[in-house]
Amino acid sequence: GGQEITCRNNGCLKRYTEATDGPLACQFHPGEPVFQGGMRRWSCCNAWARDWETFLALPGCVRGRHTPGRAEGEHPPSA
């Protein structure tokens, strides 16, 4: 199935291949994280949590294609 790539969409971050991507393959948050009074929420859907791990695990509010991040084994470019 091809080289695994990590999706960079907020709330997804799953590994996928070109073969497993599709119009509804990714469930993610298109908005930005908002930090307010010890709470964390997504600007797109107002899903919220107190702790970081729970916040990152909140299911995405929209579906679409994955957005490629780095391929497995690929290193980030040097600054």
Short mmCIF file of N, CA and C in Angstrom, two decimals, residues 4-61:
data_model
loop_
_atom_site.label_atom_id
_atom_site.label_comp_id
_atom_site.label_asym_id
_atom_site.label_seq_id
_atom_site.Cartn_x
_atom_site.Cartn_y
_atom_site.Cartn_z
N GLU A 4 3.65 5.30 4.28
CA GLU A 4 2.76 5.90 5.27
C GLU A 4 3.13 7.35 5.51
N ILE A 5 2.11 8.18 5.59
CA ILE A 5 2.26 9.62 5.82
C ILE A 5 1.42 9.94 7.06
N THR A 6 1.88 10.89 7.87
CA THR A 6 1.11 11.32 9.03
C THR A 6 0.30 12.55 8.66
N CYS A 7 -1.01 12.48 8.88
CA CYS A 7 -1.89 13.61 8.61
C CYS A 7 -1.60 14.71 9.62
N ARG A 8 -1.60 15.96 9.16
CA ARG A 8 -1.31 17.07 10.07
C ARG A 8 -2.56 17.84 10.48
N ASN A 9 -3.74 17.36 10.11
CA ASN A 9 -4.97 18.05 10.49
C ASN A 9 -5.18 17.97 12.00
N ASN A 10 -5.64 19.07 12.60
CA ASN A 10 -5.94 19.11 14.03
C ASN A 10 -6.98 18.06 14.36
N GLY A 11 -6.71 17.26 15.38
CA GLY A 11 -7.66 16.23 15.80
C GLY A 11 -7.55 14.92 15.05
N CYS A 12 -6.70 14.85 14.04
CA CYS A 12 -6.51 13.59 13.31
C CYS A 12 -5.14 13.02 13.63
N LEU A 13 -4.12 13.50 12.95
CA LEU A 13 -2.73 13.06 13.15
C LEU A 13 -2.53 11.56 12.95
N LYS A 14 -3.43 10.93 12.18
CA LYS A 14 -3.32 9.49 11.91
C LYS A 14 -2.35 9.24 10.77
N ARG A 15 -1.81 8.02 10.73
CA ARG A 15 -0.96 7.62 9.62
C ARG A 15 -1.84 7.00 8.54
N TYR A 16 -1.53 7.30 7.29
CA TYR A 16 -2.33 6.81 6.16
C TYR A 16 -1.44 6.65 4.94
N THR A 17 -1.98 6.03 3.92
CA THR A 17 -1.30 5.94 2.62
C THR A 17 -2.22 6.58 1.58
N GLU A 18 -1.67 6.82 0.42
CA GLU A 18 -2.49 7.39 -0.68
C GLU A 18 -3.71 6.50 -0.93
N ALA A 19 -3.54 5.19 -0.81
CA ALA A 19 -4.62 4.24 -1.08
C ALA A 19 -5.74 4.32 -0.04
N THR A 20 -5.41 4.70 1.20
CA THR A 20 -6.43 4.74 2.24
C THR A 20 -7.03 6.13 2.44
N ASP A 21 -6.53 7.13 1.68
CA ASP A 21 -7.10 8.48 1.77
C ASP A 21 -8.34 8.55 0.89
N GLY A 22 -9.23 9.47 1.19
CA GLY A 22 -10.43 9.66 0.40
C GLY A 22 -11.17 10.88 0.90
N PRO A 23 -12.29 11.24 0.25
CA PRO A 23 -13.00 12.48 0.59
C PRO A 23 -13.53 12.54 2.02
N LEU A 24 -13.71 11.38 2.68
CA LEU A 24 -14.23 11.36 4.05
C LEU A 24 -13.30 10.61 5.01
N ALA A 25 -12.05 10.39 4.62
CA ALA A 25 -11.12 9.56 5.40
C ALA A 25 -10.66 10.22 6.70
N CYS A 26 -10.65 11.54 6.72
CA CYS A 26 -10.10 12.27 7.86
C CYS A 26 -11.22 12.94 8.67
N GLN A 27 -11.16 12.80 9.98
CA GLN A 27 -12.11 13.49 10.87
C GLN A 27 -11.26 14.46 11.68
N PHE A 28 -11.50 15.78 11.51
CA PHE A 28 -10.60 16.77 12.07
C PHE A 28 -11.31 18.06 12.47
N HIS A 29 -10.56 18.96 13.10
CA HIS A 29 -11.05 20.29 13.48
C HIS A 29 -10.41 21.32 12.55
N PRO A 30 -11.20 22.03 11.72
CA PRO A 30 -10.63 23.04 10.84
C PRO A 30 -10.26 24.33 11.59
N GLY A 31 -10.78 24.49 12.80
CA GLY A 31 -10.53 25.71 13.57
C GLY A 31 -9.21 25.68 14.32
N GLU A 32 -9.06 26.65 15.19
CA GLU A 32 -7.85 26.80 15.99
C GLU A 32 -8.16 26.49 17.45
N PRO A 33 -7.15 26.05 18.21
CA PRO A 33 -7.37 25.87 19.64
C PRO A 33 -7.48 27.23 20.33
N VAL A 34 -8.40 27.32 21.29
CA VAL A 34 -8.59 28.55 22.06
C VAL A 34 -8.38 28.18 23.53
N PHE A 35 -7.53 28.95 24.22
CA PHE A 35 -7.23 28.70 25.63
C PHE A 35 -7.87 29.80 26.44
N GLN A 36 -8.70 29.42 27.41
CA GLN A 36 -9.51 30.38 28.13
C GLN A 36 -9.77 29.89 29.55
N GLY A 37 -9.24 30.59 30.53
CA GLY A 37 -9.52 30.28 31.93
C GLY A 37 -9.28 28.84 32.32
N GLY A 38 -8.17 28.25 31.90
CA GLY A 38 -7.87 26.87 32.23
C GLY A 38 -8.58 25.85 31.37
N MET A 39 -9.41 26.30 30.44
CA MET A 39 -10.13 25.40 29.53
C MET A 39 -9.52 25.51 28.14
N ARG A 40 -9.69 24.47 27.37
CA ARG A 40 -9.24 24.45 25.97
C ARG A 40 -10.45 24.09 25.12
N ARG A 41 -10.62 24.80 24.03
CA ARG A 41 -11.74 24.50 23.13
C ARG A 41 -11.31 24.73 21.69
N TRP A 42 -12.06 24.13 20.77
CA TRP A 42 -11.83 24.36 19.34
C TRP A 42 -12.74 25.49 18.87
N SER A 43 -12.20 26.42 18.10
CA SER A 43 -12.98 27.57 17.61
C SER A 43 -14.06 27.15 16.62
N CYS A 44 -13.89 26.00 15.98
CA CYS A 44 -14.83 25.57 14.94
C CYS A 44 -16.11 24.95 15.49
N CYS A 45 -16.05 24.35 16.67
CA CYS A 45 -17.22 23.63 17.15
C CYS A 45 -17.46 23.78 18.65
N ASN A 46 -16.59 24.48 19.34
CA ASN A 46 -16.69 24.70 20.78
C ASN A 46 -16.62 23.43 21.61
N ALA A 47 -16.07 22.34 21.06
CA ALA A 47 -15.78 21.17 21.88
C ALA A 47 -14.69 21.59 22.85
N TRP A 48 -14.81 21.22 24.12
CA TRP A 48 -13.86 21.70 25.11
C TRP A 48 -13.39 20.61 26.06
N ALA A 49 -12.29 20.87 26.74
CA ALA A 49 -11.73 19.96 27.73
C ALA A 49 -10.84 20.74 28.68
N ARG A 50 -10.60 20.17 29.85
CA ARG A 50 -9.70 20.82 30.82
C ARG A 50 -8.25 20.44 30.58
N ASP A 51 -7.99 19.14 30.36
CA ASP A 51 -6.58 18.73 30.22
C ASP A 51 -6.21 18.51 28.76
N TRP A 52 -4.92 18.63 28.49
CA TRP A 52 -4.40 18.61 27.12
C TRP A 52 -4.68 17.29 26.42
N GLU A 53 -4.48 16.16 27.09
CA GLU A 53 -4.68 14.85 26.45
C GLU A 53 -6.13 14.66 26.02
N THR A 54 -7.06 15.05 26.90
CA THR A 54 -8.48 14.94 26.56
C THR A 54 -8.82 15.86 25.40
N PHE A 55 -8.27 17.07 25.42
CA PHE A 55 -8.49 18.05 24.35
C PHE A 55 -8.04 17.49 23.00
N LEU A 56 -6.84 16.93 22.96
CA LEU A 56 -6.31 16.39 21.70
C LEU A 56 -7.10 15.18 21.22
N ALA A 57 -7.76 14.48 22.13
CA ALA A 57 -8.53 13.29 21.76
C ALA A 57 -9.97 13.60 21.34
N LEU A 58 -10.41 14.87 21.42
CA LEU A 58 -11.78 15.21 21.03
C LEU A 58 -11.97 14.91 19.55
N PRO A 59 -13.01 14.15 19.20
CA PRO A 59 -13.22 13.81 17.78
C PRO A 59 -13.44 15.05 16.93
N GLY A 60 -12.91 15.03 15.72
CA GLY A 60 -13.08 16.15 14.81
C GLY A 60 -14.54 16.41 14.48
N CYS A 61 -14.83 17.63 14.06
CA CYS A 61 -16.22 18.02 13.79
C CYS A 61 -16.55 18.02 12.29
#
